[in-house]
Amino acid sequence: MSKKNEQYSLFTAISMIVGICIGSGIFFKADDVLRATGGNVTLGVIIFVMGALGITFGSISLSELAGISSASGGVVGFFQEFISPKASSAFAWFQTFLYLPTINVVVSWVGGIYTLQILGIDFSLEVATLIGTAYLLFFYGVNYLSMRFGAAFQSGSTFIKLIPLILIAVLGVLNGQGVSDSSPDTVQMGSSFAWLAALAPMAFSYDGWTVVLNISPQIKNGKRNVPLALFIGPLVVLVAYLAYFIGLVTLLGSEQVLSLGDNAIYTVGKDIFGQYGGIFITLFILISILGVSNGMTMGSIRMPEVLANKQMLPQAFISNDLTLRPAKNSMLLSLVIALVWMAIHYVTQRYDILKGGDVSELAITFSYLCYLILYVKILNLRKTGVLKKSFKNSLAPLLGILSSLMIFLGSFIAHPVTTVIFIGFCSFVCVLGYLFYQRTASTD
């Protein structure tokens, strides 16, 4: 890698991690974490710390692969170079057909919820789903027709998303009455380990940290700065999340946060600044959420084309257009997948199939199980002498493995039957991707 290709600084890499992780999850998952811990604020704080440490150790260990990898594509490239092209195709199919669309769908749907709050309309699952679908169609349209608009919106929303986090934290210090846990009668936790179910919504709040690995070859002094960014970034996110979480509970009390759910932050704005204050702070959150939806769309819209270029999907998804516009077939396939998942998400919410959770949490859980393969590979590379022995390829991957298993355990505790079914379905999609590449490669 020549020096002229190293375009990004350490600050840029840290900003990318912070900007992606702090997106939408913290605003509508804080009450889910509190509910899973039975209203216990202390356990909620522990959950957020566990999440930060988990991704910190996992990301630091994966940075070892970034330092010796010649493949592009981040985690997909790691599977291709260090496991096998077939395994890479399997993981890429999971990302294209499950991971990216489920997150995008849930985030867009939440955008619909906050839009209703701003408009002063009572929540309706059907209306929120329709608004979320409209947001999906809008961002797919603008990112296909004008990449500049999508990029500009993404940059602007990155700065805006920090405003409500900082505001709630400051208000909590200035106006709060202190943190207190809910009484045991408020929420029944079911068992002494039930609080681990909070790891599922927590994982959503932190997700996105692997994206920085996609640009690791372009980061200046990458061997030093990539691990640093992957250490500092999650800690910055942790501080922001804890400040918001504690500030919100301090202002409202854990019982009221639980009863208000996604309306909690609107209530804070209204109580402190009046009716327009609630609208104002919720508008900032909506822009932040739509920024995530736009970013997920930007990442999704080209995925079928990228896979087709790697012989992981049919060549029909490759564009012959000489412009930089995404391939039409690639965009259409990605959009259809997203709309199908929106319908599935609606059904799961209508009949409470996931008991307060959503399909994105299960997809994120499966992604952590996939990371296990890479953590084990890092340990093997250290054993064979490919990697020089260090914390990054010894204790870090072991802690990454522990973190992934804990997230799976939390998901299983929260949704035992659906977790098993969904993991089976994800595995089936991965097998299809594996077999498709096997067939394509054998015909060359």
Coordinates of C-alpha atoms in Angstrom, one line a residue:
M1 CA 0.0 0.0 0.0
S2 CA 1.6 3.3 -1.1
K3 CA 1.6 6.3 1.1
K4 CA -0.6 8.3 -1.3
N5 CA -3.4 5.8 -0.8
E6 CA -3.4 6.4 3.0
Q7 CA -6.0 9.1 3.1
Y8 CA -7.7 8.8 6.5
S9 CA -6.3 10.0 9.9
L10 CA -6.8 8.4 13.3
F11 CA -9.4 11.0 14.1
T12 CA -11.4 10.1 10.9
A13 CA -11.3 6.4 11.9
I14 CA -12.5 7.2 15.4
S15 CA -15.2 9.5 14.1
M16 CA -16.4 6.7 11.7
I17 CA -16.9 4.3 14.6
V18 CA -18.6 6.8 16.8
G19 CA -20.8 8.1 14.0
I20 CA -22.0 4.6 13.0
C21 CA -22.5 3.2 16.4
I22 CA -24.2 6.3 17.8
G23 CA -27.1 6.2 15.4
S24 CA -30.6 5.2 16.4
G25 CA -30.3 2.2 18.7
I26 CA -29.7 4.1 21.9
F27 CA -32.8 6.2 21.5
F28 CA -35.3 3.4 21.3
K29 CA -33.3 0.5 22.9
A30 CA -32.6 2.2 26.3
D31 CA -36.0 1.3 27.7
D32 CA -35.6 -2.3 26.3
V33 CA -32.3 -2.6 28.2
L34 CA -34.0 -1.3 31.3
R35 CA -36.9 -3.6 30.9
A36 CA -34.7 -6.7 30.5
T37 CA -32.9 -5.8 33.7
G38 CA -36.1 -5.5 35.6
G39 CA -35.8 -1.8 35.9
N40 CA -32.4 -2.1 37.6
V41 CA -30.3 0.8 36.5
T42 CA -27.1 -0.6 37.9
L43 CA -27.5 -3.8 35.8
G44 CA -28.3 -1.6 32.8
V45 CA -25.0 0.2 33.2
I46 CA -23.2 -3.1 33.5
I47 CA -24.8 -4.2 30.3
F48 CA -23.6 -1.1 28.4
V49 CA -20.0 -1.6 29.8
M50 CA -20.1 -5.3 28.7
G51 CA -21.1 -4.2 25.2
A52 CA -18.3 -1.7 24.9
L53 CA -15.7 -4.1 26.2
G54 CA -17.0 -6.9 24.0
I55 CA -16.7 -4.9 20.7
T56 CA -13.4 -3.3 21.9
F57 CA -11.7 -6.7 22.3
G58 CA -13.3 -8.2 19.3
S59 CA -12.4 -5.2 17.1
I60 CA -8.8 -5.1 18.4
S61 CA -8.3 -8.7 17.5
L62 CA -9.8 -8.3 14.0
S63 CA -7.4 -5.4 13.5
E64 CA -4.7 -8.1 13.4
L65 CA -6.2 -9.5 10.3
A66 CA -6.5 -6.0 8.8
G67 CA -2.7 -5.6 9.3
I68 CA -1.9 -8.7 7.2
S69 CA -4.8 -8.8 4.8
S70 CA -4.6 -7.9 1.1
A71 CA -8.3 -8.4 0.4
S72 CA -10.8 -5.6 0.3
G73 CA -14.3 -5.6 1.9
G74 CA -13.6 -5.7 5.6
V75 CA -15.1 -8.8 7.3
V76 CA -16.2 -10.3 4.0
G77 CA -12.6 -9.9 2.7
F78 CA -11.3 -11.5 5.9
F79 CA -13.5 -14.6 5.3
Q80 CA -12.3 -14.7 1.7
E81 CA -8.6 -14.5 2.5
F82 CA -8.3 -16.4 5.8
I83 CA -11.2 -18.9 5.6
S84 CA -12.2 -19.5 2.0
P85 CA -14.0 -17.8 -0.9
K86 CA -17.0 -20.1 -0.3
A87 CA -17.2 -19.0 3.3
S88 CA -16.9 -15.4 2.2
S89 CA -19.8 -15.9 -0.2
A90 CA -21.9 -17.5 2.6
F91 CA -21.2 -14.5 4.9
A92 CA -21.9 -12.0 2.1
W93 CA -25.3 -13.6 1.4
F94 CA -26.1 -13.3 5.1
Q95 CA -25.2 -9.6 5.0
T96 CA -27.1 -8.9 1.8
F97 CA -30.3 -10.8 2.4
L98 CA -30.6 -10.6 6.2
Y99 CA -28.2 -8.4 8.1
L100 CA -28.3 -5.1 6.2
P101 CA -32.0 -5.1 5.3
T102 CA -33.3 -6.1 8.8
I103 CA -31.4 -3.2 10.4
N104 CA -32.5 -0.8 7.8
V105 CA -36.1 -1.8 8.1
V106 CA -36.2 -1.5 11.9
V107 CA -34.5 1.8 11.8
S108 CA -36.9 3.2 9.1
W109 CA -39.9 1.9 11.1
V110 CA -38.6 3.7 14.2
G111 CA -38.4 6.8 12.1
G112 CA -42.1 6.4 11.5
I113 CA -42.7 6.2 15.2
Y114 CA -40.9 9.4 15.9
T115 CA -42.6 11.1 13.0
L116 CA -45.9 10.3 14.6
Q117 CA -44.7 11.8 17.9
I118 CA -43.6 15.0 16.1
L119 CA -47.0 15.3 14.4
G120 CA -48.9 14.6 17.6
I121 CA -50.6 11.5 16.3
D122 CA -51.2 8.5 18.5
F123 CA -49.0 5.5 17.7
S124 CA -50.4 3.1 15.2
L125 CA -48.3 0.1 14.0
E126 CA -49.9 0.3 10.6
V127 CA -49.2 4.0 10.1
A128 CA -45.7 3.8 11.5
T129 CA -45.0 0.9 9.1
L130 CA -46.3 2.9 6.2
I131 CA -44.2 5.9 7.1
G132 CA -41.2 3.7 7.6
T133 CA -41.8 2.2 4.2
A134 CA -42.0 5.6 2.6
Y135 CA -38.7 6.6 4.2
L136 CA -37.2 3.4 2.7
L137 CA -38.5 4.2 -0.8
F138 CA -37.3 7.8 -0.5
F139 CA -33.7 6.9 0.5
Y140 CA -33.5 4.2 -2.1
G141 CA -34.7 6.6 -4.7
V142 CA -32.3 9.5 -3.9
N143 CA -29.3 7.3 -3.5
Y144 CA -29.9 5.7 -6.9
L145 CA -30.6 9.0 -8.6
S146 CA -28.1 11.3 -6.7
M147 CA -25.2 9.9 -4.7
R148 CA -24.3 13.5 -3.7
F149 CA -27.5 14.0 -1.8
G150 CA -27.1 10.8 0.1
A151 CA -23.6 11.6 1.0
A152 CA -24.5 15.1 2.1
F153 CA -27.4 14.0 4.2
Q154 CA -25.1 11.4 5.9
S155 CA -22.5 13.9 6.8
G156 CA -25.0 16.4 8.3
S157 CA -26.9 13.8 10.3
T158 CA -23.6 12.5 11.9
F159 CA -23.2 15.8 13.8
I160 CA -26.9 16.2 14.6
K161 CA -27.1 12.8 16.3
L162 CA -24.9 13.9 19.2
I163 CA -27.1 16.8 20.2
P164 CA -29.9 14.9 22.0
L165 CA -27.4 12.6 23.7
I166 CA -25.4 15.6 25.2
L167 CA -28.6 17.5 26.0
I168 CA -30.2 14.7 28.0
A169 CA -26.9 14.1 29.9
V170 CA -26.6 17.8 30.8
L171 CA -30.3 18.0 31.8
G172 CA -29.9 14.9 33.9
V173 CA -27.1 16.6 35.9
L174 CA -28.9 20.0 36.2
N175 CA -32.5 18.9 36.8
G176 CA -32.4 15.2 37.9
Q177 CA -33.4 13.9 41.3
G178 CA -30.9 11.1 41.4
V179 CA -30.9 7.6 40.0
S180 CA -33.0 4.9 41.7
D181 CA -33.8 1.4 40.6
S182 CA -37.4 0.2 40.1
S183 CA -38.9 -1.8 42.9
P184 CA -38.9 -5.6 42.4
D185 CA -42.7 -5.5 41.8
T186 CA -42.4 -3.2 38.8
V187 CA -40.9 -5.7 36.4
Q188 CA -40.7 -9.4 36.8
M189 CA -37.4 -10.7 35.6
G190 CA -38.3 -14.3 35.6
S191 CA -34.9 -15.7 36.7
S192 CA -31.6 -14.7 38.1
F193 CA -30.1 -14.7 34.6
A194 CA -33.0 -12.9 32.9
W195 CA -31.1 -9.6 32.9
L196 CA -28.7 -11.1 30.3
A197 CA -31.6 -10.7 27.8
A198 CA -30.6 -7.0 27.8
L199 CA -27.5 -8.0 25.7
A200 CA -29.7 -8.4 22.6
P201 CA -30.9 -4.7 22.4
M202 CA -27.5 -3.6 23.6
A203 CA -25.8 -5.3 20.7
F204 CA -28.1 -3.3 18.3
S205 CA -27.0 -0.1 20.0
Y206 CA -23.3 -0.8 19.4
D207 CA -23.6 -2.5 16.0
G208 CA -21.7 -1.1 13.0
W209 CA -18.1 -1.1 14.5
T210 CA -16.8 -3.5 11.8
V211 CA -17.3 -0.9 9.1
V212 CA -14.1 0.9 9.8
L213 CA -12.2 -2.3 8.8
N214 CA -13.4 -1.7 5.3
I215 CA -11.1 1.4 5.0
S216 CA -8.2 0.1 7.1
P217 CA -5.8 0.1 4.1
Q218 CA -6.5 3.8 3.6
I219 CA -5.8 4.8 7.2
K220 CA -2.5 6.5 7.8
N221 CA 0.0 4.4 9.8
G222 CA -2.7 1.7 9.9
K223 CA -0.7 -0.8 12.0
R224 CA -0.8 1.7 14.9
N225 CA -3.9 3.8 14.2
V226 CA -6.5 1.0 13.4
P227 CA -6.1 -0.7 16.7
L228 CA -6.1 2.7 18.5
A229 CA -9.3 3.7 16.7
L230 CA -10.9 0.4 17.6
F231 CA -10.0 0.9 21.2
I232 CA -10.8 4.6 21.6
G233 CA -14.0 4.6 19.4
P234 CA -16.0 2.2 21.5
L235 CA -14.9 3.9 24.7
V236 CA -16.2 7.2 23.4
V237 CA -19.5 5.5 22.5
L238 CA -19.7 4.0 26.0
V239 CA -19.3 7.4 27.7
A240 CA -22.0 8.9 25.5
Y241 CA -24.4 6.0 26.1
L242 CA -23.9 6.0 29.8
A243 CA -24.3 9.7 30.0
Y244 CA -27.6 9.5 28.1
F245 CA -28.9 6.4 29.9
I246 CA -28.2 7.7 33.4
G247 CA -29.4 11.2 32.4
L248 CA -32.7 9.8 31.1
V249 CA -33.3 7.7 34.2
T250 CA -32.3 10.6 36.5
L251 CA -34.8 12.9 34.8
L252 CA -37.8 10.5 34.6
G253 CA -37.1 7.6 37.0
S254 CA -36.8 4.0 35.8
E255 CA -40.5 3.3 36.2
Q256 CA -41.5 6.1 34.0
V257 CA -38.9 5.3 31.4
L258 CA -40.4 1.8 31.3
S259 CA -44.0 3.0 31.0
L260 CA -43.2 5.6 28.4
G261 CA -41.0 3.4 26.2
D262 CA -40.0 5.2 23.0
N263 CA -42.0 8.3 24.1
A264 CA -39.5 8.9 27.0
I265 CA -37.3 11.4 25.3
Y266 CA -40.3 13.3 23.9
T267 CA -41.6 13.6 27.5
V268 CA -38.3 14.9 28.7
G269 CA -38.2 17.6 26.1
K270 CA -41.8 18.6 26.8
D271 CA -41.4 18.6 30.6
I272 CA -38.3 20.8 30.4
F273 CA -39.0 23.1 27.5
G274 CA -42.8 22.8 27.0
Q275 CA -44.7 21.3 24.1
Y276 CA -42.4 22.6 21.4
G277 CA -39.4 21.4 23.3
G278 CA -40.6 17.8 23.0
I279 CA -41.0 18.3 19.2
F280 CA -37.6 20.0 18.9
I281 CA -35.6 17.2 20.6
T282 CA -37.6 14.5 18.9
L283 CA -36.8 16.2 15.5
F284 CA -33.1 15.9 16.2
I285 CA -33.5 12.2 17.0
L286 CA -35.6 11.7 13.8
I287 CA -32.8 13.2 11.7
S288 CA -30.3 11.0 13.4
I289 CA -32.4 7.9 12.8
L290 CA -33.0 8.8 9.1
G291 CA -29.2 9.3 8.8
V292 CA -28.8 5.7 9.8
S293 CA -31.4 4.6 7.4
N294 CA -29.7 6.6 4.6
G295 CA -26.3 5.1 5.5
M296 CA -27.7 1.5 5.6
T297 CA -29.3 2.2 2.2
M298 CA -26.0 3.4 0.8
G299 CA -24.4 0.2 2.0
S300 CA -27.2 -2.0 0.8
I301 CA -27.9 -0.7 -2.6
R302 CA -24.6 -1.8 -4.2
M303 CA -24.2 -5.1 -2.3
P304 CA -25.8 -7.3 -5.1
E305 CA -23.5 -5.7 -7.6
V306 CA -20.5 -6.2 -5.4
L307 CA -21.3 -9.8 -5.0
A308 CA -21.9 -10.3 -8.7
N309 CA -18.4 -8.9 -9.4
K310 CA -17.1 -11.5 -7.0
Q311 CA -19.1 -14.3 -8.7
M312 CA -21.3 -14.6 -5.6
L313 CA -24.5 -13.6 -7.5
P314 CA -25.5 -13.8 -11.2
Q315 CA -23.8 -11.4 -13.6
A316 CA -27.2 -9.7 -14.3
F317 CA -26.6 -7.5 -11.3
I318 CA -23.5 -5.9 -12.8
S319 CA -24.1 -2.5 -14.4
N320 CA -22.8 -1.8 -17.9
D321 CA -23.5 1.9 -17.2
L322 CA -20.3 4.0 -17.4
T323 CA -21.5 6.4 -14.8
L324 CA -21.0 5.9 -11.1
R325 CA -24.7 5.2 -10.5
P326 CA -25.5 1.8 -8.9
A327 CA -26.7 -1.0 -11.1
K328 CA -30.5 -0.8 -11.5
N329 CA -31.0 -4.5 -10.9
S330 CA -28.8 -4.3 -7.8
M331 CA -30.9 -1.5 -6.4
L332 CA -34.2 -3.2 -7.2
L333 CA -33.1 -6.5 -5.6
S334 CA -31.9 -4.7 -2.5
L335 CA -35.2 -2.8 -2.3
V336 CA -37.4 -5.9 -2.8
I337 CA -35.5 -7.6 0.0
A338 CA -36.0 -4.6 2.3
L339 CA -39.7 -4.5 1.6
V340 CA -40.1 -8.2 2.3
W341 CA -38.4 -7.7 5.6
M342 CA -40.6 -4.7 6.4
A343 CA -43.6 -7.0 5.9
I344 CA -42.0 -9.7 8.2
H345 CA -41.2 -7.1 10.8
Y346 CA -44.8 -5.9 10.8
V347 CA -46.1 -9.4 11.4
T348 CA -43.6 -10.0 14.3
Q349 CA -44.7 -6.7 15.9
R350 CA -48.4 -7.1 15.3
Y351 CA -48.5 -10.5 17.0
D352 CA -45.6 -9.8 19.4
I353 CA -43.7 -12.9 18.2
L354 CA -40.4 -11.6 19.5
K355 CA -41.8 -10.5 22.8
G356 CA -40.7 -6.8 22.5
G357 CA -37.7 -7.5 20.3
D358 CA -37.3 -7.2 16.6
V359 CA -35.7 -9.1 13.7
S360 CA -32.6 -7.0 13.6
E361 CA -31.5 -8.1 17.0
L362 CA -31.5 -11.7 15.8
A363 CA -29.5 -10.9 12.7
I364 CA -26.9 -9.1 14.8
T365 CA -26.7 -12.1 17.1
F366 CA -25.9 -14.3 14.2
S367 CA -23.3 -11.9 12.9
Y368 CA -21.5 -12.2 16.3
L369 CA -21.6 -16.0 15.9
C370 CA -19.9 -15.5 12.5
Y371 CA -17.1 -13.4 14.1
L372 CA -16.3 -16.5 16.3
I373 CA -14.8 -18.1 13.2
L374 CA -12.4 -15.2 12.7
Y375 CA -11.5 -15.1 16.4
V376 CA -10.6 -18.7 16.3
K377 CA -8.6 -18.2 13.1
I378 CA -6.6 -15.4 14.8
L379 CA -5.7 -17.7 17.6
N380 CA -4.6 -20.3 15.0
L381 CA -2.5 -17.8 13.1
R382 CA -0.7 -16.9 16.4
K383 CA -0.1 -20.6 17.1
T384 CA 1.4 -21.2 13.7
G385 CA 3.7 -18.1 13.9
V386 CA 2.0 -16.1 11.2
L387 CA 1.2 -13.4 13.8
K388 CA 3.7 -12.3 16.3
K389 CA 2.5 -13.0 19.8
S390 CA 0.7 -10.1 21.5
F391 CA -2.4 -9.2 23.5
K392 CA -4.2 -8.5 20.2
N393 CA -4.0 -12.1 19.1
S394 CA -4.1 -13.9 22.4
L395 CA -6.3 -12.5 25.2
A396 CA -8.3 -10.1 22.9
P397 CA -9.8 -12.8 20.6
L398 CA -10.6 -15.0 23.7
L399 CA -12.5 -12.1 25.2
G400 CA -14.1 -11.5 21.8
I401 CA -15.2 -15.1 21.8
L402 CA -16.7 -14.7 25.3
S403 CA -18.5 -11.6 24.2
S404 CA -20.0 -13.2 21.2
L405 CA -21.2 -16.2 23.3
M406 CA -22.7 -13.8 25.9
I407 CA -24.7 -12.0 23.2
F408 CA -26.0 -15.3 21.9
L409 CA -26.9 -16.3 25.4
G410 CA -28.7 -13.0 25.9
S411 CA -30.7 -13.4 22.7
F412 CA -31.5 -17.0 23.6
I413 CA -32.8 -16.0 27.0
A414 CA -34.9 -13.2 25.5
H415 CA -36.3 -15.3 22.5
P416 CA -35.3 -19.0 22.9
V417 CA -37.5 -20.5 20.2
T418 CA -37.3 -17.7 17.6
T419 CA -33.5 -17.4 18.1
V420 CA -33.0 -21.1 17.3
I421 CA -35.3 -20.8 14.3
F422 CA -33.7 -17.6 13.0
I423 CA -30.2 -18.9 13.4
G424 CA -31.3 -22.0 11.4
F425 CA -32.7 -19.7 8.7
C426 CA -29.5 -17.6 8.6
S427 CA -27.5 -20.7 8.3
F428 CA -29.7 -21.9 5.4
V429 CA -29.1 -18.6 3.6
C430 CA -25.3 -19.0 4.2
V431 CA -25.5 -22.5 2.8
L432 CA -27.2 -21.1 -0.3
G433 CA -24.4 -18.6 -0.8
Y434 CA -21.7 -21.2 -0.2
L435 CA -23.3 -23.6 -2.8
F436 CA -23.8 -20.8 -5.4
Y437 CA -20.2 -19.8 -5.3
Q438 CA -19.2 -23.5 -5.4
R439 CA -21.3 -24.0 -8.6
T440 CA -20.0 -20.7 -10.2
A441 CA -16.4 -21.5 -9.5
S442 CA -16.7 -25.0 -10.8
T443 CA -18.0 -23.8 -14.2
D444 CA -15.0 -21.4 -14.8

